[in-house]
mmCIF file of C-alpha atoms in Angstrom:
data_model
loop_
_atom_site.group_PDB
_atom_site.id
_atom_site.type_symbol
_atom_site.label_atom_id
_atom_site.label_comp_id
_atom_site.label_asym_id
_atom_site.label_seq_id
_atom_site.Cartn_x
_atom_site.Cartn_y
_atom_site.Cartn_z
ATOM 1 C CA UNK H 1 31.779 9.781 211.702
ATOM 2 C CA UNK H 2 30.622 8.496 214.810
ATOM 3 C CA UNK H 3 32.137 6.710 217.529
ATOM 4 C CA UNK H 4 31.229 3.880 220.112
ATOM 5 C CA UNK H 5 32.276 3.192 223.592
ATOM 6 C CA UNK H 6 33.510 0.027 224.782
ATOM 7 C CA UNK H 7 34.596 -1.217 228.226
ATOM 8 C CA UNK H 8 38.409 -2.143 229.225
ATOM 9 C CA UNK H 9 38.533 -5.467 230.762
ATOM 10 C CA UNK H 10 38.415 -3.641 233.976
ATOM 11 C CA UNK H 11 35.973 -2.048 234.228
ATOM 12 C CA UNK H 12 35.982 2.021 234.492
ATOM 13 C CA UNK H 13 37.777 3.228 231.989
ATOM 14 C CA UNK H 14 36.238 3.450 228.406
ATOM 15 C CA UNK H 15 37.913 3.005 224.993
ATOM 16 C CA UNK H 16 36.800 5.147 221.978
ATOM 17 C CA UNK H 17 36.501 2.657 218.869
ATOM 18 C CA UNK H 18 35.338 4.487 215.221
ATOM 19 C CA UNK H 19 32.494 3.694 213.864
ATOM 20 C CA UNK H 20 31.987 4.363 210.044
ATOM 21 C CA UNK H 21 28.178 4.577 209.982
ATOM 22 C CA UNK H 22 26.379 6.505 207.188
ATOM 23 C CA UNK H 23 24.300 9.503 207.883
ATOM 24 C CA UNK H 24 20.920 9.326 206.624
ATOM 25 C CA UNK H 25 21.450 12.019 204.272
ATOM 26 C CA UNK H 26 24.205 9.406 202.233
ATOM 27 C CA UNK H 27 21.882 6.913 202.910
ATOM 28 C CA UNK H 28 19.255 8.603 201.067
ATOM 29 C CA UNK H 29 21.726 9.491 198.435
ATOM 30 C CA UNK H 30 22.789 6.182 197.848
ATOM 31 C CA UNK H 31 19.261 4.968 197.488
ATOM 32 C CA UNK H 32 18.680 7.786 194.931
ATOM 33 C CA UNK H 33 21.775 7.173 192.840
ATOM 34 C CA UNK H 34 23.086 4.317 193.543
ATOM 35 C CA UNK H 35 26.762 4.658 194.760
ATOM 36 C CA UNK H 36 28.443 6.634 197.221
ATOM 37 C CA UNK H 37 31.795 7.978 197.646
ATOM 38 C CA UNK H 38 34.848 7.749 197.994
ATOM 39 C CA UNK H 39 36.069 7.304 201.369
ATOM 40 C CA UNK H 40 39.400 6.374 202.536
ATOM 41 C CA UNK H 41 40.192 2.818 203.452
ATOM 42 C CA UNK H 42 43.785 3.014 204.157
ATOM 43 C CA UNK H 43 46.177 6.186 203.458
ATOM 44 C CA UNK H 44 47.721 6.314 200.025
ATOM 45 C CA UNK H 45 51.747 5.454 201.650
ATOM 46 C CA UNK H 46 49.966 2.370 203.598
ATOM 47 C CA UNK H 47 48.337 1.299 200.582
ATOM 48 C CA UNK H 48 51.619 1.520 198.383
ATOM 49 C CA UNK H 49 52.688 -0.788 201.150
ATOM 50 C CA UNK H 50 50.684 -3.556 200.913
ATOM 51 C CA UNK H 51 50.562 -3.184 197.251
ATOM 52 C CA UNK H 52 54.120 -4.683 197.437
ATOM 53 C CA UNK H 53 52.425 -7.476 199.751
ATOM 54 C CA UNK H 54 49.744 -8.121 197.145
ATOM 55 C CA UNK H 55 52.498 -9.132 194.290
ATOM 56 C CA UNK H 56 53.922 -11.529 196.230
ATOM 57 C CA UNK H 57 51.071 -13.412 197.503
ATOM 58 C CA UNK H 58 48.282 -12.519 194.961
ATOM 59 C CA UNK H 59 49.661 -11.952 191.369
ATOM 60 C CA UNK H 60 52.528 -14.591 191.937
ATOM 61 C CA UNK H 61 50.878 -17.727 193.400
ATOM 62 C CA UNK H 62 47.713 -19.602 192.496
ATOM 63 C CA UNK H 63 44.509 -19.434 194.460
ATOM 64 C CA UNK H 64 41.330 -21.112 194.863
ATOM 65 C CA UNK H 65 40.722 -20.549 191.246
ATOM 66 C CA UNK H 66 43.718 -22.360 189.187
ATOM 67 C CA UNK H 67 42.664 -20.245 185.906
ATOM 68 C CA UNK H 68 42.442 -16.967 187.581
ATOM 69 C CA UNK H 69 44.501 -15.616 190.015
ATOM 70 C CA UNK H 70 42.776 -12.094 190.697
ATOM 71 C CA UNK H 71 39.441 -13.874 191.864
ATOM 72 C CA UNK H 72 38.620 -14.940 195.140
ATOM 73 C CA UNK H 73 41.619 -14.201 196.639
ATOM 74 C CA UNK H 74 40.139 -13.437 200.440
ATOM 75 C CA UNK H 75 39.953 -17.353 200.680
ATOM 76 C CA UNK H 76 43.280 -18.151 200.768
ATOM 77 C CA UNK H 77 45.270 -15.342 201.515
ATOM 78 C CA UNK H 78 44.626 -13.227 204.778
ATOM 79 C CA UNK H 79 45.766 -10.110 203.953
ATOM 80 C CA UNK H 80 43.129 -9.446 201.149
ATOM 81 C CA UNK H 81 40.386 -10.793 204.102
ATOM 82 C CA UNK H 82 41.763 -8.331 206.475
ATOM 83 C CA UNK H 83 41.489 -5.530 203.737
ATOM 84 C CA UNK H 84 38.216 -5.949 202.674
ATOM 85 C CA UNK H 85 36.423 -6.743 205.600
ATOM 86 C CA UNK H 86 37.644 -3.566 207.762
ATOM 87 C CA UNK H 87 34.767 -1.194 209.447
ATOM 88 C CA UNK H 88 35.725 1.405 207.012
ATOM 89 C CA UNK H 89 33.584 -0.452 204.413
ATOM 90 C CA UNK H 90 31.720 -3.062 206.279
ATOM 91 C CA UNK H 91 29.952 0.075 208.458
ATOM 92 C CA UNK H 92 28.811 1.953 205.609
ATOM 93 C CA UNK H 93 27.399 -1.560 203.869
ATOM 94 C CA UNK H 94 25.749 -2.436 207.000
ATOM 95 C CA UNK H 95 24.098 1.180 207.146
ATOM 96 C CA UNK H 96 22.395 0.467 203.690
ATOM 97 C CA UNK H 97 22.023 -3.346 203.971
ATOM 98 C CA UNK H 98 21.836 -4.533 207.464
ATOM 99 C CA UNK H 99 24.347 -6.187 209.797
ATOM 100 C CA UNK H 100 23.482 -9.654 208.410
ATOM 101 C CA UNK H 101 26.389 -9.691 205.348
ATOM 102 C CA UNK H 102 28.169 -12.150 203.495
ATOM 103 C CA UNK H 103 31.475 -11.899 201.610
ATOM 104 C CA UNK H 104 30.647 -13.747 198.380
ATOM 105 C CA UNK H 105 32.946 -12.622 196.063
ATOM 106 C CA UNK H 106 36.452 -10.360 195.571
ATOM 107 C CA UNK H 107 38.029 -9.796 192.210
ATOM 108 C CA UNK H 108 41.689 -7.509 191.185
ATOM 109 C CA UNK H 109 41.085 -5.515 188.503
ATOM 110 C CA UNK H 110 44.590 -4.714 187.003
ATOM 111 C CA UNK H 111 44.231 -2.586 183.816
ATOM 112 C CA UNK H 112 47.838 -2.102 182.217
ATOM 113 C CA UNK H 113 48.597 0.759 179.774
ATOM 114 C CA UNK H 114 46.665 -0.246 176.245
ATOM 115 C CA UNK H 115 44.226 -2.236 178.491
ATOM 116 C CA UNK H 116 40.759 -2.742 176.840
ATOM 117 C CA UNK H 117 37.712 -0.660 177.478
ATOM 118 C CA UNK H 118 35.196 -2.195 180.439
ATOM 119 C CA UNK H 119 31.978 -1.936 178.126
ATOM 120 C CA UNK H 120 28.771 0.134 180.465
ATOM 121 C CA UNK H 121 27.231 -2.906 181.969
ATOM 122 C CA UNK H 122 25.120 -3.863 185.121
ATOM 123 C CA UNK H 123 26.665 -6.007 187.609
ATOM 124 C CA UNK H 124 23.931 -8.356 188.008
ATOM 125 C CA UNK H 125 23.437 -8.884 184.642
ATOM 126 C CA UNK H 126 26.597 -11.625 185.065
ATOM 127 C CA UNK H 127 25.137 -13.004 188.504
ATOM 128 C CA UNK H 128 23.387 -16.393 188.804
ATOM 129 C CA UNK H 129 22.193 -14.927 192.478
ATOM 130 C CA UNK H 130 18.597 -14.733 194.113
ATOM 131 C CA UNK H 131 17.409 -12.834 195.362
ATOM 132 C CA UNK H 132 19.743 -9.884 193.657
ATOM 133 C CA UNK H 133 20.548 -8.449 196.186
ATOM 134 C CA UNK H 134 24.127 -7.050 196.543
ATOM 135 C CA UNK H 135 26.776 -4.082 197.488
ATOM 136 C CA UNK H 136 30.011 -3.497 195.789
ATOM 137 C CA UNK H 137 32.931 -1.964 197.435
ATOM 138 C CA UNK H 138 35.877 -0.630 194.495
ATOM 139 C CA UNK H 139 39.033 -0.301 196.211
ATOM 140 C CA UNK H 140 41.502 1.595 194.362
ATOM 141 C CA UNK H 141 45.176 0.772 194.643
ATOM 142 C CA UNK H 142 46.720 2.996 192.295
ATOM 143 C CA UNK H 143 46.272 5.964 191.729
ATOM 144 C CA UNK H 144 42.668 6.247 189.588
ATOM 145 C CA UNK H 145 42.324 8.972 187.097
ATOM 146 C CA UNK H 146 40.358 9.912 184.067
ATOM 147 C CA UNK H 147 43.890 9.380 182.423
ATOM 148 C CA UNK H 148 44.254 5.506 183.200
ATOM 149 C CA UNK H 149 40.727 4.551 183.007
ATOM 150 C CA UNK H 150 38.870 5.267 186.209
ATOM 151 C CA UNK H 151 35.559 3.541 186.932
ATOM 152 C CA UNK H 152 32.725 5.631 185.057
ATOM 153 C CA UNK H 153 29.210 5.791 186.723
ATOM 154 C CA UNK H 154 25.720 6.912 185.691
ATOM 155 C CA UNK H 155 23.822 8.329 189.069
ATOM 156 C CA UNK H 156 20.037 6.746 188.930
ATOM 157 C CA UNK H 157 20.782 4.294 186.266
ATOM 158 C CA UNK H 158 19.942 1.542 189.166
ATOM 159 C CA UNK H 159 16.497 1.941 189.260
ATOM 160 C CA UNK H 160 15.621 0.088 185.971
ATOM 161 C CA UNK H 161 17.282 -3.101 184.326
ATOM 162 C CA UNK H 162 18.551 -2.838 181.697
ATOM 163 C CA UNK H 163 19.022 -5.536 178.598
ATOM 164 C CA UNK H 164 22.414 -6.418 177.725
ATOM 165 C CA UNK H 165 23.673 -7.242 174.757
ATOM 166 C CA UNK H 166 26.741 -8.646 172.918
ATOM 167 C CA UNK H 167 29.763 -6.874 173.203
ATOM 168 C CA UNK H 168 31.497 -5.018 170.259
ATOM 169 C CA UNK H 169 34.952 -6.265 169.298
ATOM 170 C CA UNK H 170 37.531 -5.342 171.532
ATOM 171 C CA UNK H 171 35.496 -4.997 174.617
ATOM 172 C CA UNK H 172 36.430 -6.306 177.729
ATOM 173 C CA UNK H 173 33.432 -8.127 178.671
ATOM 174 C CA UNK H 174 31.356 -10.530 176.396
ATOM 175 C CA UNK H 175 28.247 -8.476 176.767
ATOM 176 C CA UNK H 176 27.268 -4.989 177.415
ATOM 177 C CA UNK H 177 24.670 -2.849 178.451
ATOM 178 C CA UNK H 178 22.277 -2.187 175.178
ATOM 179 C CA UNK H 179 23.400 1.701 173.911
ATOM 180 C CA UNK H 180 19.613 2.398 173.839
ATOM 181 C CA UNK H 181 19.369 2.260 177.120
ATOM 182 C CA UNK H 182 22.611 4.099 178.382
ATOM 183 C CA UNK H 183 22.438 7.581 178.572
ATOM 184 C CA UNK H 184 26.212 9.084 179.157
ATOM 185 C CA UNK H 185 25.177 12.886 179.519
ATOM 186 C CA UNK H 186 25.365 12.897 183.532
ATOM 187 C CA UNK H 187 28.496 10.478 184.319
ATOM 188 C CA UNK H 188 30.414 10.763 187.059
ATOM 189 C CA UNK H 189 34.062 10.139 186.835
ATOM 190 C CA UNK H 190 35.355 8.007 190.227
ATOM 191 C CA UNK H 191 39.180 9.625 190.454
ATOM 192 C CA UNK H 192 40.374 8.053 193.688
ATOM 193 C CA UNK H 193 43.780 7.890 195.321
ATOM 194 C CA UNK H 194 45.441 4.655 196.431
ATOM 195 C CA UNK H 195 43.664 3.367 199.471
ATOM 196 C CA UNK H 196 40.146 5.309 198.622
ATOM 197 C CA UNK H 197 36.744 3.316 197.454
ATOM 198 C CA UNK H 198 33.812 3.993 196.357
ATOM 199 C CA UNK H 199 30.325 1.738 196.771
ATOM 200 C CA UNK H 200 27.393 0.542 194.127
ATOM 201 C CA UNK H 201 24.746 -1.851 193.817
ATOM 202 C CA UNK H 202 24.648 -4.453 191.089
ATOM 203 C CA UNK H 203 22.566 -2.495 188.588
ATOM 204 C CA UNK H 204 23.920 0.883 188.479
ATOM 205 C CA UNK H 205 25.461 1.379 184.986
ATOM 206 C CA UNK H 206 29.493 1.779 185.086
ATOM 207 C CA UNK H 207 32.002 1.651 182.522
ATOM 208 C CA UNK H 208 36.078 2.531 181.950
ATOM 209 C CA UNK H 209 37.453 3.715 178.973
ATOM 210 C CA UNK H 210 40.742 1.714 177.693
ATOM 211 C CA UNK H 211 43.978 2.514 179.418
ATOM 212 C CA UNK H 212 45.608 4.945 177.122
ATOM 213 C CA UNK H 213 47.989 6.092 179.987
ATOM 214 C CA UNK H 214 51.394 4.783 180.768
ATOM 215 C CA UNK H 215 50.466 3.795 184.386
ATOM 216 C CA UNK H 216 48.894 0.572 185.606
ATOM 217 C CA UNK H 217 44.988 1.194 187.243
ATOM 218 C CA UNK H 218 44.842 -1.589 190.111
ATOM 219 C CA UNK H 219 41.822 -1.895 192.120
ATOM 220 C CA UNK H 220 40.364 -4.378 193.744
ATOM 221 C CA UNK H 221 36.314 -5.182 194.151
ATOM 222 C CA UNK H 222 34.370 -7.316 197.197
ATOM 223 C CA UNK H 223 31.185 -7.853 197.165
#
């Protein structure tokens, strides 16, 4: 972590801001793998906090979506703009992609006990964007564990597209990755405590396996 200087009003006397820039040793890995992580975002008891926040003015009202509440929820409500736009993840985004970033896109993931399986699948493949270019911060607030489904990722699978197909019954998503072309033998399990997230571009392979915990898996994505 580094750490920039800026002046008091003043004059003289210097205050010590954080900066969350990437080294260029996780810069390289990122470009070789295609995530990175996790970091923390918030502590776990801070993030248990504004869980509580997030019923109340997320899951209980309607936002700029009327048919789904979990999307686009930085719009209208401040405190999920205020989450996902801290340096903690707009640093390490800027390291990889430049300072010149827009906030397209935030989506809650809530995955209840018996939840259905997140078929492998490449981001972009659902995108109507060009050029595709685009990071993906996951921001876990529950607890994530292999037990209630954590986010499943194949290192290197970003560096070739891959056809999707249609989903098999039960899946989450309408269409998945093709099996052919998914190759499970090195995937990484992203456990994360509440207030930790990872990052990915929008063609590395990732997955989650159905809830078969008794705990909720809450996270929540910006792009």
């Amino acid at each position: 972590m580094a750490s920039r200087g800026c002046p008091w009003p003043n004059g003289g006397v210097m205050q010590t801001l954080e900066s969350y820039e990437l080294t260029h040793q996780q810069i390289h890995q990122f470009h070789q793998e295609g995530w990175l992580g996790p970091f923390e975002l918030v502590p776990p008891e801070e993030m248990r906090r504004l869980d509580a926040r997030l019923d109340e003015q997320v899951f209980a009202t309607d936002g700029p979506n009327p048919r789904e509440r979990k999307q686009s929820r930085h719009m209208d409500v401040p405190l999920v703009y205020d989450l996902v736009t801290r340096p903690q993840i707009l640093d390490r985004m800027a390291s990889l992609y430049g300072p010149n970033l827009i906030l397209w896109a935030t989506f809650f993931f809530e995955k209840q006990p018996g939840g259905a399986e997140i078929p492998w699948h490449q981001d972009g493949n659902y995108w109507p964007l060009e050029p595709l270019i685009n990071i993906s911060a996951w921001i876990a607030i529950d607890e994530v564990t292999v037990e209630n489904s954590c986010v499943q990722i194949i290192p290197g699978s970003h560096k070739s597209v891959v056809p999707h197909v249609k989903s098999t019954e039960g899946m989450a998503f309408g269409e998945m990755a093709d099996p052919a072309y998914v190759e499970t033998d090195k995937l990484v399990n992203v456990e994360m405590k509440p207030g930790e997230f990872f990052l990915f571009n929008e063609k590395t392979l990732h997955h989650s396996e159905p809830n078969r915990s008794h705990k909720r898996r809450r996270g929540l994505a910006t792009r």
